Amino acid sequence: MNKEQLHRYILQSTGNESNICQIHAIKDGSTVYDDCWHGFKTEDAMNVNSVTEGVMALLAGIALDRGFIRSVDQKVMDL
């Protein structure tokens, strides 16, 4: 999916893009996707509110499923 298709998909799914400022994805230390809306730049600091909690929960589930962590009760310092 290219940027234009993503923008069109978001617009069709939500009816607007008003609450999206930027998407920046990194894989293996390299940027694989970078997109900004409404005049924002990748370097701009953003207030992400509670979205981080949901993303971290998804990542913890993936890490658990793939065996990178033993359990969700494992201490972070063990890692």
GROMACS .gro file of N, CA and C in nm:
model
  237
    1MET      N    1   0.085  -0.117   0.000
    1MET     CA    2   0.000   0.000   0.000
    1MET      C    3   0.090   0.124   0.000
    2ASN      N    4   0.068   0.214  -0.093
    2ASN     CA    5   0.147   0.337  -0.095
    2ASN      C    6   0.077   0.446  -0.011
    3LYS      N    7   0.141   0.562  -0.001
    3LYS     CA    8   0.089   0.668   0.086
    3LYS      C    9  -0.049   0.715   0.043
    4GLU      N   10  -0.070   0.730  -0.087
    4GLU     CA   11  -0.199   0.777  -0.135
    4GLU      C   12  -0.310   0.677  -0.101
    5GLN      N   13  -0.280   0.548  -0.117
    5GLN     CA   14  -0.378   0.445  -0.083
    5GLN      C   15  -0.408   0.445   0.067
    6LEU      N   16  -0.304   0.463   0.149
    6LEU     CA   17  -0.324   0.468   0.295
    6LEU      C   18  -0.412   0.587   0.332
    7HIS      N   19  -0.383   0.704   0.278
    7HIS     CA   20  -0.463   0.822   0.308
    7HIS      C   21  -0.609   0.799   0.267
    8ARG      N   22  -0.630   0.743   0.151
    8ARG     CA   23  -0.765   0.715   0.103
    8ARG      C   24  -0.835   0.613   0.194
    9TYR      N   25  -0.763   0.510   0.235
    9TYR     CA   26  -0.819   0.408   0.325
    9TYR      C   27  -0.860   0.470   0.459
   10ILE      N   28  -0.772   0.550   0.517
   10ILE     CA   29  -0.803   0.615   0.646
   10ILE      C   30  -0.924   0.706   0.632
   11LEU      N   31  -0.928   0.783   0.525
   11LEU     CA   32  -1.039   0.874   0.503
   11LEU      C   33  -1.170   0.797   0.487
   12GLN      N   34  -1.169   0.687   0.413
   12GLN     CA   35  -1.290   0.607   0.394
   12GLN      C   36  -1.331   0.537   0.524
   13SER      N   37  -1.234   0.494   0.604
   13SER     CA   38  -1.264   0.421   0.727
   13SER      C   39  -1.314   0.511   0.839
   14THR      N   40  -1.259   0.630   0.848
   14THR     CA   41  -1.290   0.717   0.961
   14THR      C   42  -1.374   0.838   0.924
   15GLY      N   43  -1.377   0.873   0.798
   15GLY     CA   44  -1.449   0.992   0.756
   15GLY      C   45  -1.363   1.116   0.758
   16ASN      N   46  -1.246   1.110   0.823
   16ASN     CA   47  -1.152   1.223   0.822
   16ASN      C   48  -1.014   1.176   0.870
   17GLU      N   49  -0.919   1.264   0.856
   17GLU     CA   50  -0.782   1.237   0.904
   17GLU      C   51  -0.743   1.335   1.013
   18SER      N   52  -0.841   1.397   1.076
   18SER     CA   53  -0.813   1.509   1.166
   18SER      C   54  -0.730   1.472   1.288
   19ASN      N   55  -0.736   1.347   1.333
   19ASN     CA   56  -0.662   1.312   1.454
   19ASN      C   57  -0.529   1.242   1.424
   20ILE      N   58  -0.490   1.234   1.299
   20ILE     CA   59  -0.363   1.171   1.263
   20ILE      C   60  -0.263   1.279   1.226
   21CYS      N   61  -0.148   1.277   1.291
   21CYS     CA   62  -0.044   1.376   1.263
   21CYS      C   63   0.076   1.313   1.192
   22GLN      N   64   0.114   1.192   1.232
   22GLN     CA   65   0.229   1.129   1.171
   22GLN      C   66   0.231   0.979   1.197
   23ILE      N   67   0.289   0.907   1.103
   23ILE     CA   68   0.316   0.765   1.119
   23ILE      C   69   0.462   0.746   1.082
   24HIS      N   70   0.537   0.685   1.172
   24HIS     CA   71   0.680   0.662   1.147
   24HIS      C   72   0.711   0.521   1.192
   25ALA      N   73   0.747   0.434   1.099
   25ALA     CA   74   0.775   0.294   1.131
   25ALA      C   75   0.922   0.263   1.104
   26ILE      N   76   0.984   0.194   1.199
   26ILE     CA   77   1.125   0.157   1.189
   26ILE      C   78   1.136   0.006   1.200
   27LYS      N   79   1.214  -0.054   1.111
   27LYS     CA   80   1.239  -0.198   1.117
   27LYS      C   81   1.388  -0.220   1.101
   28ASP      N   82   1.445  -0.298   1.192
   28ASP     CA   83   1.588  -0.328   1.189
   28ASP      C   84   1.674  -0.201   1.182
   29GLY      N   85   1.631  -0.097   1.253
   29GLY     CA   86   1.708   0.026   1.262
   29GLY      C   87   1.693   0.122   1.144
   30SER      N   88   1.611   0.086   1.046
   30SER     CA   89   1.592   0.172   0.929
   30SER      C   90   1.446   0.212   0.917
   31THR      N   91   1.422   0.335   0.873
   31THR     CA   92   1.286   0.381   0.850
   31THR      C   93   1.228   0.307   0.731
   32VAL      N   94   1.113   0.244   0.753
   32VAL     CA   95   1.045   0.173   0.644
   32VAL      C   96   0.920   0.247   0.598
   33TYR      N   97   0.871   0.338   0.681
   33TYR     CA   98   0.755   0.418   0.642
   33TYR      C   99   0.756   0.547   0.723
   34ASP      N  100   0.734   0.658   0.655
   34ASP     CA  101   0.732   0.788   0.720
   34ASP      C  102   0.628   0.873   0.648
   35ASP      N  103   0.527   0.918   0.723
   35ASP     CA  104   0.420   0.997   0.662
   35ASP      C  105   0.369   1.096   0.765
   36CYS      N  106   0.336   1.215   0.720
   36CYS     CA  107   0.287   1.320   0.808
   36CYS      C  108   0.165   1.387   0.748
   37TRP      N  109   0.077   1.437   0.833
   37TRP     CA  110  -0.043   1.507   0.792
   37TRP      C  111  -0.044   1.646   0.854
   38HIS      N  112  -0.123   1.734   0.796
   38HIS     CA  113  -0.154   1.865   0.853
   38HIS      C  114  -0.031   1.950   0.884
   39GLY      N  115   0.072   1.941   0.802
   39GLY     CA  116   0.191   2.024   0.820
   39GLY      C  117   0.289   1.976   0.925
   40PHE      N  118   0.265   1.863   0.987
   40PHE     CA  119   0.359   1.809   1.086
   40PHE      C  120   0.479   1.747   1.015
   41LYS      N  121   0.591   1.742   1.087
   41LYS     CA  122   0.714   1.679   1.037
   41LYS      C  123   0.751   1.565   1.131
   42THR      N  124   0.827   1.470   1.080
   42THR     CA  125   0.868   1.354   1.159
   42THR      C  126   0.938   1.396   1.287
   43GLU      N  127   1.014   1.504   1.283
   43GLU     CA  128   1.091   1.548   1.398
   43GLU      C  129   1.007   1.617   1.505
   44ASP      N  130   0.881   1.648   1.474
   44ASP     CA  131   0.795   1.717   1.570
   44ASP      C  132   0.758   1.625   1.687
   45ALA      N  133   0.765   1.678   1.808
   45ALA     CA  134   0.723   1.603   1.927
   45ALA      C  135   0.570   1.601   1.931
   46MET      N  136   0.514   1.488   1.970
   46MET     CA  137   0.369   1.474   1.972
   46MET      C  138   0.323   1.422   2.108
   47ASN      N  139   0.206   1.463   2.149
   47ASN     CA  140   0.143   1.410   2.269
   47ASN      C  141   0.058   1.291   2.224
   48VAL      N  142   0.100   1.170   2.259
   48VAL     CA  143   0.031   1.051   2.210
   48VAL      C  144  -0.073   0.998   2.307
   49ASN      N  145  -0.093   1.066   2.417
   49ASN     CA  146  -0.193   1.026   2.516
   49ASN      C  147  -0.181   0.878   2.550
   50SER      N  148  -0.289   0.803   2.545
   50SER     CA  149  -0.287   0.664   2.590
   50SER      C  150  -0.259   0.564   2.479
   51VAL      N  151  -0.232   0.610   2.358
   51VAL     CA  152  -0.210   0.516   2.248
   51VAL      C  153  -0.090   0.426   2.274
   52THR      N  154   0.009   0.476   2.347
   52THR     CA  155   0.130   0.399   2.376
   52THR      C  156   0.096   0.272   2.454
   53GLU      N  157   0.001   0.280   2.545
   53GLU     CA  158  -0.036   0.162   2.625
   53GLU      C  159  -0.088   0.050   2.536
   54GLY      N  160  -0.172   0.082   2.440
   54GLY     CA  161  -0.226  -0.019   2.349
   54GLY      C  162  -0.119  -0.080   2.261
   55VAL      N  163  -0.030   0.003   2.212
   55VAL     CA  164   0.079  -0.046   2.127
   55VAL      C  165   0.170  -0.137   2.209
   56MET      N  166   0.204  -0.097   2.330
   56MET     CA  167   0.290  -0.180   2.414
   56MET      C  168   0.222  -0.314   2.449
   57ALA      N  169   0.092  -0.313   2.469
   57ALA     CA  170   0.019  -0.438   2.497
   57ALA      C  171   0.027  -0.531   2.376
   58LEU      N  172   0.009  -0.477   2.256
   58LEU     CA  173   0.021  -0.558   2.134
   58LEU      C  174   0.162  -0.615   2.120
   59LEU      N  175   0.262  -0.531   2.142
   59LEU     CA  176   0.401  -0.576   2.130
   59LEU      C  177   0.435  -0.682   2.234
   60ALA      N  178   0.383  -0.666   2.356
   60ALA     CA  179   0.407  -0.767   2.459
   60ALA      C  180   0.344  -0.900   2.419
   61GLY      N  181   0.223  -0.895   2.363
   61GLY     CA  182   0.159  -1.017   2.316
   61GLY      C  183   0.235  -1.085   2.205
   62ILE      N  184   0.286  -1.008   2.112
   62ILE     CA  185   0.367  -1.063   2.002
   62ILE      C  186   0.495  -1.124   2.057
   63ALA      N  187   0.562  -1.052   2.147
   63ALA     CA  188   0.687  -1.103   2.206
   63ALA      C  189   0.662  -1.232   2.283
   64LEU      N  190   0.551  -1.240   2.355
   64LEU     CA  191   0.516  -1.361   2.428
   64LEU      C  192   0.488  -1.476   2.331
   65ASP      N  193   0.411  -1.449   2.227
   65ASP     CA  194   0.376  -1.550   2.128
   65ASP      C  195   0.499  -1.605   2.056
   66ARG      N  196   0.596  -1.519   2.032
   66ARG     CA  197   0.717  -1.561   1.959
   66ARG      C  198   0.827  -1.611   2.051
   67GLY      N  199   0.802  -1.613   2.180
   67GLY     CA  200   0.898  -1.667   2.274
   67GLY      C  201   1.010  -1.573   2.315
   68PHE      N  202   0.997  -1.444   2.286
   68PHE     CA  203   1.100  -1.347   2.324
   68PHE      C  204   1.096  -1.317   2.473
   69ILE      N  205   0.978  -1.335   2.535
   69ILE     CA  206   0.964  -1.322   2.680
   69ILE      C  207   0.893  -1.447   2.731
   70ARG      N  208   0.920  -1.483   2.856
   70ARG     CA  209   0.862  -1.605   2.915
   70ARG      C  210   0.716  -1.586   2.953
   71SER      N  211   0.685  -1.470   3.010
   71SER     CA  212   0.547  -1.441   3.051
   71SER      C  213   0.531  -1.290   3.065
   72VAL      N  214   0.406  -1.247   3.075
   72VAL     CA  215   0.382  -1.103   3.093
   72VAL      C  216   0.421  -1.058   3.234
   73ASP      N  217   0.447  -1.152   3.322
   73ASP     CA  218   0.489  -1.119   3.458
   73ASP      C  219   0.641  -1.112   3.472
   74GLN      N  220   0.713  -1.142   3.364
   74GLN     CA  221   0.859  -1.135   3.367
   74GLN      C  222   0.905  -0.991   3.392
   75LYS      N  223   1.004  -0.975   3.476
   75LYS     CA  224   1.055  -0.842   3.509
   75LYS      C  225   1.127  -0.782   3.389
   76VAL      N  226   1.104  -0.655   3.365
   76VAL     CA  227   1.167  -0.585   3.253
   76VAL      C  228   1.320  -0.587   3.268
   77MET      N  229   1.367  -0.581   3.389
   77MET     CA  230   1.511  -0.581   3.412
   77MET      C  231   1.576  -0.713   3.368
   78ASP      N  232   1.496  -0.822   3.360
   78ASP     CA  233   1.550  -0.949   3.311
   78ASP      C  234   1.588  -0.941   3.164
   79LEU      N  235   1.527  -0.849   3.094
   79LEU     CA  236   1.550  -0.838   2.950
   79LEU      C  237   1.671  -0.752   2.921
   0.00000   0.00000   0.00000
